[in-house]
Tab-separated table of C-alpha atoms in Angstrom:
chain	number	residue	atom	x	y	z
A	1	UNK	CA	13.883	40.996	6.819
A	2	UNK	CA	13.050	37.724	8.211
A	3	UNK	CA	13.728	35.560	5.231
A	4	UNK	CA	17.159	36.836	5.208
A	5	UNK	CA	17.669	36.024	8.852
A	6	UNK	CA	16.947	32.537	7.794
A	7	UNK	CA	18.546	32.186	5.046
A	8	UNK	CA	21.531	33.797	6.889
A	9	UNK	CA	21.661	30.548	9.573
A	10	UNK	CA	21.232	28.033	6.840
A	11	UNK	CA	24.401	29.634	5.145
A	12	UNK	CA	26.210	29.650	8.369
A	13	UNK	CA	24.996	25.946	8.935
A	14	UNK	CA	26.361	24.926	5.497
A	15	UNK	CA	29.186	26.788	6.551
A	16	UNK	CA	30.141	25.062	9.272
A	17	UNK	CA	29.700	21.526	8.023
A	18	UNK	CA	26.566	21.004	9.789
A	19	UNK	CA	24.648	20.386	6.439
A	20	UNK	CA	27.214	18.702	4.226
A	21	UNK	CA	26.363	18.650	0.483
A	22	UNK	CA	23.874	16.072	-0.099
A	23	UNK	CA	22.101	16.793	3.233
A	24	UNK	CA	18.546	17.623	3.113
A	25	UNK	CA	17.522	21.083	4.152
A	26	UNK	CA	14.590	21.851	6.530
A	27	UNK	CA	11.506	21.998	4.167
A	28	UNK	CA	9.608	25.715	4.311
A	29	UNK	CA	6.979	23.991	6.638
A	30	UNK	CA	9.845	22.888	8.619
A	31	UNK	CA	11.079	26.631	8.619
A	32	UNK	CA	7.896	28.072	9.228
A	33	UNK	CA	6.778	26.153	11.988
A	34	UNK	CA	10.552	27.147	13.628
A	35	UNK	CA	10.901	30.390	13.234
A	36	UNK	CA	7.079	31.161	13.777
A	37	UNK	CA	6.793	33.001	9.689
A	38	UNK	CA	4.709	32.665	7.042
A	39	UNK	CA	5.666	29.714	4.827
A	40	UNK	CA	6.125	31.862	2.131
A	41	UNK	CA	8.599	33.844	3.796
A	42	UNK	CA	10.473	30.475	4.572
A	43	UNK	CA	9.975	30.209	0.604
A	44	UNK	CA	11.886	32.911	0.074
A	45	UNK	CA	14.756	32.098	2.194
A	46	UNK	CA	15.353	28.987	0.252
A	47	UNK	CA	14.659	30.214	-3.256
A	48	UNK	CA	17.845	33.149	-2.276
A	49	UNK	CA	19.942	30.247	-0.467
A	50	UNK	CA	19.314	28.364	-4.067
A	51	UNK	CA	19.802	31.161	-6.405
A	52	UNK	CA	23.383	31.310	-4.557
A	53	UNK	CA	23.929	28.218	-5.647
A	54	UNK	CA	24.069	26.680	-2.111
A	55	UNK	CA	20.949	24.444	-2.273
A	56	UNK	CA	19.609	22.398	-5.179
A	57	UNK	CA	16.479	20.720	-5.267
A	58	UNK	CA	16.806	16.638	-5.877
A	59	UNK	CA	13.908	14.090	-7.539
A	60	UNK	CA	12.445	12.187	-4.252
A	61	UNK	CA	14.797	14.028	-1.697
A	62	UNK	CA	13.512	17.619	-1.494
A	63	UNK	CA	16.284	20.862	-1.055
A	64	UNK	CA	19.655	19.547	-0.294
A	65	UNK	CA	23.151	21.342	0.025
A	66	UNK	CA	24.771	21.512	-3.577
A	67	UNK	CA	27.913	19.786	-4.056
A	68	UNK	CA	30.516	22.093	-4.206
A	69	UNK	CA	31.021	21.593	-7.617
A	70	UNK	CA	27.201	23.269	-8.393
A	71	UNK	CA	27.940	26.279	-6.138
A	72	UNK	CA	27.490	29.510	-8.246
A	73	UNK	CA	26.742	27.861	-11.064
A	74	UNK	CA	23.283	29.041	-12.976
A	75	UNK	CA	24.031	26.494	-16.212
A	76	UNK	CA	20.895	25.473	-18.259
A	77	UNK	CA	22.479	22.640	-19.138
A	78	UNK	CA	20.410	19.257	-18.306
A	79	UNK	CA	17.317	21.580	-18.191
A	80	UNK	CA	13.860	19.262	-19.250
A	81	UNK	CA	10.533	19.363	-18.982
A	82	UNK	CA	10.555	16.145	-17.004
A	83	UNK	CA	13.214	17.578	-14.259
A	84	UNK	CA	11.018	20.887	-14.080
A	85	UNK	CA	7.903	18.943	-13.202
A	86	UNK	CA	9.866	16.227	-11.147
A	87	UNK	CA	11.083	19.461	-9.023
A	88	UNK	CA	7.586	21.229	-8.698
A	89	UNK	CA	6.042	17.948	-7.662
A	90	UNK	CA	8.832	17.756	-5.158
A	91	UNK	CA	8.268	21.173	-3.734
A	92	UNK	CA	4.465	20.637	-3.677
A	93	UNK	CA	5.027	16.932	-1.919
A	94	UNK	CA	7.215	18.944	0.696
A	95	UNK	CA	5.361	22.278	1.061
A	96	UNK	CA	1.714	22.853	-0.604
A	97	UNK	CA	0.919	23.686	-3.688
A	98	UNK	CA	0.517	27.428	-2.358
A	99	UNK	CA	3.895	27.542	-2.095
A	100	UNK	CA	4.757	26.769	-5.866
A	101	UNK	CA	5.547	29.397	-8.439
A	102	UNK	CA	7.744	29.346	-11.548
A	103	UNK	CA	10.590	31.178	-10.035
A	104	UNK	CA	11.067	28.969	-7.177
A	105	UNK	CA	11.008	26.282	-9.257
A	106	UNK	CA	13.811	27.740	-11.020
A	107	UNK	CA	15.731	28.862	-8.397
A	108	UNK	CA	15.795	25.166	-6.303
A	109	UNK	CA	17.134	24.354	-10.243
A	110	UNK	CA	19.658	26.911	-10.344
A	111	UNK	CA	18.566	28.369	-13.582
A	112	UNK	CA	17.923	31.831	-14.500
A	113	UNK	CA	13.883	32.726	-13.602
A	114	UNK	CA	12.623	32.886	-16.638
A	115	UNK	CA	14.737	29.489	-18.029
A	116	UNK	CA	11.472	26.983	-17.392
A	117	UNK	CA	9.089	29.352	-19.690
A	118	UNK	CA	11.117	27.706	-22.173
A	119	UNK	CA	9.367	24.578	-21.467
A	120	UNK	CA	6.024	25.397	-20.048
A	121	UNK	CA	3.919	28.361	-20.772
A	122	UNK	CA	3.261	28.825	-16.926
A	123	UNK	CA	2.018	28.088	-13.416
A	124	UNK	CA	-1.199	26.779	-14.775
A	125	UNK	CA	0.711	24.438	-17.272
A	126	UNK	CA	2.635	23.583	-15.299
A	127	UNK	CA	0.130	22.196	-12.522
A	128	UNK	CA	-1.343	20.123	-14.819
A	129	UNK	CA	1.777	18.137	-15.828
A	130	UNK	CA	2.376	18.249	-12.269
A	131	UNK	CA	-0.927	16.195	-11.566
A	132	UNK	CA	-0.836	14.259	-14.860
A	133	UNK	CA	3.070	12.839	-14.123
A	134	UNK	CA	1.277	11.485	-10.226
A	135	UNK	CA	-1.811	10.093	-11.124
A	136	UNK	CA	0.537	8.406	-13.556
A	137	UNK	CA	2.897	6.666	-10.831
A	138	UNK	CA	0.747	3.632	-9.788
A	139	UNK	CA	-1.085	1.582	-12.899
A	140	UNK	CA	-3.596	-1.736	-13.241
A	141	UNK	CA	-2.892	-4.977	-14.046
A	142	UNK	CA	-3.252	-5.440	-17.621
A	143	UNK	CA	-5.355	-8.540	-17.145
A	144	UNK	CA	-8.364	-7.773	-14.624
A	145	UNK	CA	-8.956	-9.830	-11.534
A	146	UNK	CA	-12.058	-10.427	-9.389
A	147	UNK	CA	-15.576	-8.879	-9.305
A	148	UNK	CA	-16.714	-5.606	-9.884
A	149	UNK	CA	-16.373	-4.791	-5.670
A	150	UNK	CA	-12.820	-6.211	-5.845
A	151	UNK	CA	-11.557	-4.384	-8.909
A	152	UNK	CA	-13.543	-1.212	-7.494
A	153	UNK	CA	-11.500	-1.397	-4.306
A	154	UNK	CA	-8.281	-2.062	-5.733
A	155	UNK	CA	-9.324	1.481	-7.398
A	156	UNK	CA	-9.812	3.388	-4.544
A	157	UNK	CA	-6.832	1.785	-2.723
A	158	UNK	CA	-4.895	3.436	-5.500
A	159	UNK	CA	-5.964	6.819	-5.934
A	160	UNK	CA	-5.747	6.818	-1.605
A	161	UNK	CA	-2.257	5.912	-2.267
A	162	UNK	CA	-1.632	8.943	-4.795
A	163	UNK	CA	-3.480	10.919	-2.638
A	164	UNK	CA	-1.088	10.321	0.703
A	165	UNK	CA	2.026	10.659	-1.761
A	166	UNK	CA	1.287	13.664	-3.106
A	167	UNK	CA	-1.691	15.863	-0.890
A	168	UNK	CA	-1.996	18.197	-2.940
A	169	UNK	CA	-3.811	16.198	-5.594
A	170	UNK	CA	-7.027	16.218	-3.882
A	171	UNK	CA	-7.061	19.955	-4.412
A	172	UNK	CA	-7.142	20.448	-8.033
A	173	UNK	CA	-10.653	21.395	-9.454
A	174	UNK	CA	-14.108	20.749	-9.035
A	175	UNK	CA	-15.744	17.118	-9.707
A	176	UNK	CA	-17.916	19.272	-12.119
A	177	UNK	CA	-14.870	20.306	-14.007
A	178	UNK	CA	-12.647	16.949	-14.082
A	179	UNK	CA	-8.701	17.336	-15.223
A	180	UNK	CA	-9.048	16.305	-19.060
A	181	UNK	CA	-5.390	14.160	-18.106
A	182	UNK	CA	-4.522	11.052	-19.914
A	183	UNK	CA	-3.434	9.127	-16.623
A	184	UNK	CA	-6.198	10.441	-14.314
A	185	UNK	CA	-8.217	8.792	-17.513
A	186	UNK	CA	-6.770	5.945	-16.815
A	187	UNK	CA	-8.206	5.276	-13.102
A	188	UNK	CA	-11.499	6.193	-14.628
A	189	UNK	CA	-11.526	3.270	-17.552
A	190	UNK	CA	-10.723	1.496	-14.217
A	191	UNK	CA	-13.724	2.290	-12.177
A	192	UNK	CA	-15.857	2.733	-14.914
A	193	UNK	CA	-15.232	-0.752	-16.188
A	194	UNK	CA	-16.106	-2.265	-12.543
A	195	UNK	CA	-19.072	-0.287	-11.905
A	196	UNK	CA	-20.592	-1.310	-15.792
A	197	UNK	CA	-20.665	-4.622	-14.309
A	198	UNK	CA	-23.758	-3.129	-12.107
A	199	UNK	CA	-26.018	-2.765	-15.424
A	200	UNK	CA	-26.798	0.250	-14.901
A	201	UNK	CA	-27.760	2.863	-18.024
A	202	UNK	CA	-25.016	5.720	-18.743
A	203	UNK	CA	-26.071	8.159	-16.686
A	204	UNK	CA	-26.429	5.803	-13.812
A	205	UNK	CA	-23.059	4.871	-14.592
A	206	UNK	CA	-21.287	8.139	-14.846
A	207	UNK	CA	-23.366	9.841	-11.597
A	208	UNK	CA	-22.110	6.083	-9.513
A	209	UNK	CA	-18.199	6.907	-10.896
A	210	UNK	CA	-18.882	10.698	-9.503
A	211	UNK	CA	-19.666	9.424	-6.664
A	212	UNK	CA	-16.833	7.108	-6.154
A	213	UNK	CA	-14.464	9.345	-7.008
A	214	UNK	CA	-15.542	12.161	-4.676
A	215	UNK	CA	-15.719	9.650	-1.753
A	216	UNK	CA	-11.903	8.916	-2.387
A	217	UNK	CA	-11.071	13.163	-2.818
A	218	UNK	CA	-13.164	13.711	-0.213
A	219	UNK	CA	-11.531	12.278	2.565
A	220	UNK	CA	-7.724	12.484	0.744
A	221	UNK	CA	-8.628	16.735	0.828
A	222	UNK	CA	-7.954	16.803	4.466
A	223	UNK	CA	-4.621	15.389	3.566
A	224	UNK	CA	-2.868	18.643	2.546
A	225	UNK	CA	-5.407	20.862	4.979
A	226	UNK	CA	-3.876	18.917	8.294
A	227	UNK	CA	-0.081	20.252	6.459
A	228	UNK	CA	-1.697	23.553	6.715
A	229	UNK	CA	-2.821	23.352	9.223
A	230	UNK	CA	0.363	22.579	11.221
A	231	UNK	CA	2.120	24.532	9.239
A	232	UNK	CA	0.372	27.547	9.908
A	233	UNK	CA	-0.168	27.101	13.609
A	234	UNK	CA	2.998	24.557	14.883
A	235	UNK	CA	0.445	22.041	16.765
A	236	UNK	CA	-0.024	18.900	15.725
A	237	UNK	CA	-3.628	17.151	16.007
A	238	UNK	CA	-3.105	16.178	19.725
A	239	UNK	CA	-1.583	19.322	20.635
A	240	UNK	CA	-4.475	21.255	18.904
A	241	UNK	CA	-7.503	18.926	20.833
A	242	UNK	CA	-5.853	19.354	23.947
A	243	UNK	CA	-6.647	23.335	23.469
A	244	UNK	CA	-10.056	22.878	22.406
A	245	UNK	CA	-11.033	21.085	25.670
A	246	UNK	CA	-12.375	23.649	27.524
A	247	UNK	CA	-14.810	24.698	24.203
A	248	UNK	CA	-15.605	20.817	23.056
A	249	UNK	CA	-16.946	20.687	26.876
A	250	UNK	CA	-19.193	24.051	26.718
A	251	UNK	CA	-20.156	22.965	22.731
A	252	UNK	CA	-21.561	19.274	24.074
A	253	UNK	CA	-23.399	21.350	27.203
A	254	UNK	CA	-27.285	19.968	26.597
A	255	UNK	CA	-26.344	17.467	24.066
A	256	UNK	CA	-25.772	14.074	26.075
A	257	UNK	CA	-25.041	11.999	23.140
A	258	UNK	CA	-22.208	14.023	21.889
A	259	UNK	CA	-21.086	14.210	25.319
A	260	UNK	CA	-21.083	10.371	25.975
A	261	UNK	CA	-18.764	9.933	22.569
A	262	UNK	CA	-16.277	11.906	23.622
A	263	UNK	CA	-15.878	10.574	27.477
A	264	UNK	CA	-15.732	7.208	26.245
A	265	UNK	CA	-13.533	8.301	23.619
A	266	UNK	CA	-11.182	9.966	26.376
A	267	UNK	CA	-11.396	7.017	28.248
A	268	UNK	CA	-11.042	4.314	26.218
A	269	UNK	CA	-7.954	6.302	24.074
A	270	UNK	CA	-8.800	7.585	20.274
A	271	UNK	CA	-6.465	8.599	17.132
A	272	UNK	CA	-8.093	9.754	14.423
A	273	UNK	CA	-6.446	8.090	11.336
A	274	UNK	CA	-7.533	8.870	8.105
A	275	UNK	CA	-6.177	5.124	6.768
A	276	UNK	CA	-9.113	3.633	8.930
A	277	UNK	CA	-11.779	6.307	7.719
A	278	UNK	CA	-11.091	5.455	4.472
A	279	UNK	CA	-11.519	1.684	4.438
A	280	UNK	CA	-14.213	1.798	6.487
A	281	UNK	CA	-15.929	4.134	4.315
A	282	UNK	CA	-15.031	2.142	0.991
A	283	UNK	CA	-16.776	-0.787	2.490
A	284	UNK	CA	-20.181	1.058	3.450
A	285	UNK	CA	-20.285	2.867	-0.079
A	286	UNK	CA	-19.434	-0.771	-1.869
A	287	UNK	CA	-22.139	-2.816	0.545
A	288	UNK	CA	-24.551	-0.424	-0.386
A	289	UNK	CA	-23.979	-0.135	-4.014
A	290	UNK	CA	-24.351	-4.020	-3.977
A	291	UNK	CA	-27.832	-4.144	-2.166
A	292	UNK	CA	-28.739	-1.429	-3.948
A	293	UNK	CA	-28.424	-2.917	-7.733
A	294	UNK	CA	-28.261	-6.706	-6.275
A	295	UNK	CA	-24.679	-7.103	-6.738
């Protein structure tokens, strides 16, 4: 079984000293992309590597090597709800939410599989802490500064931020089924209380914080689909245009606009970066929210 062929050079790795305790493992996109498997066959090479007690997962770090101290051991002692979400966010930061379950999470813990029930009812639960404990990481001042635009895109400079630390955010639910969390309630007093400024009625309002909102998911969702993306086929962005040459040339055959962009593009030298989308976008959505209600 592949898993176990990976699992068996990690343990010879750890072995021979090459990852010391406290090193950090290769993550399972890492692993994937290397060994040309399925991520969650990388998955499972790490959850057996950390149900030996050879691996441990660590708040910020990812999977190390265990101290030798931890080998073996399969102690509930220290176990929280705060160090089980902590380690799920950790293994969604590093690998996709696709490749969470309960019983990873408990083996990169080193607890039995069925120790984190005893804190959270399941995957589902669990998620939501998950996304509650992010959106929770950056806050507002307490005292508001500036006009409505300035507060607005201090806003959705935050949530971009969340976004890029943790992907997988953009990913959870519909807009037309919003996360009923206490901290994602938080950047929505924030926005909300900008946008009033507009004098707008309620609906007005709540249809203008929709569409703020999406704007900001909406570009953050290819965040964790580029991770996939690699993941899944090994190429990064450049690697993956260079192979679509020959079909971006026979796709922009008859259209001579198209086919001017992308020969200037090639000439002049182009990188995609989703930083620059962003801004550039916040400014056209908050130019024409202010000629739109005279603002």
């Amino acid at each position: 079984m592949k898993y176990v062929a990976i699992a068996d050079e990690l343990r010879g790795r750890i072995a021979r000293g090459e990852l010391p305790p406290g090193a950090r493992v290769p993550s399972t996109r890492r692993l994937a992309t290397d060994h040309g498997v399925a991520m969650a066959t990388a998955a499972k090479a790490l959850a057996l590597l950390s149900q030996e007690g050879l691996v441990q997962a660590e708040p910020r770090s990812g999977t190390v090597v265990a101290g030798r101290e931890r080998r073996g051991s399969t102690s509930h002692h220290g176990l929280t709800r705060e160090r089980i979400v902590r380690t799920a966010i950790d293994v969604a930061d590093a690998e996709g939410l696709a490749a969470l379950s309960m019983r990873g999470v408990a083996a990169r813990l080193g607890v039995a599989a069925m120790a984190p029930y005893r804190y959270v009812t399941g995957k589902d639960e669990l998620v939501m802490l998950m996304a509650d404990a992010a959106f929770g990481e950056r806050g507002y001042p307490a005292t508001p500064r500036g006009d409505w635009r300035e507060r607005l895109t201090l806003g959705g400079r935050t949530l971009w931020s969340l976004y890029k630390r943790h992907p997988w955010l953009a990913q959870l639910g519909p807009l037309t089924r919003p996360l009923a969390l206490r901290n994602l309630a938080m950047h929505g007093e924030w926005a909300l209380a900008a946008l009033s400024e507009l004098d707008v009625d309620a609906a007005t309002l709540c249809d203008l914080h929709v569409l703020f909102f999406s704007y900001v998911q909406g570009i953050a969702i290819h965040l964790e689909r580029e991770q996939s993306a690699l993941a899944s086929s090994g190429l990064s962005e450049e690697q993956w245009i260079d192979r679509q040459t020959p079909a971006l040339e026979a796709m922009t055959a008859g259209r001579p606009v198209f086919a001017k962009m992308l020969r200037d593009l090639g000439g002049n030298g182009y990188d995609l970066v989703l930083d620059n989308v962003f801004e550039s976008g916040m400014r056209a959505l908050l130019d024409g929210l202010a000629l739109r209600y005279g603002r």
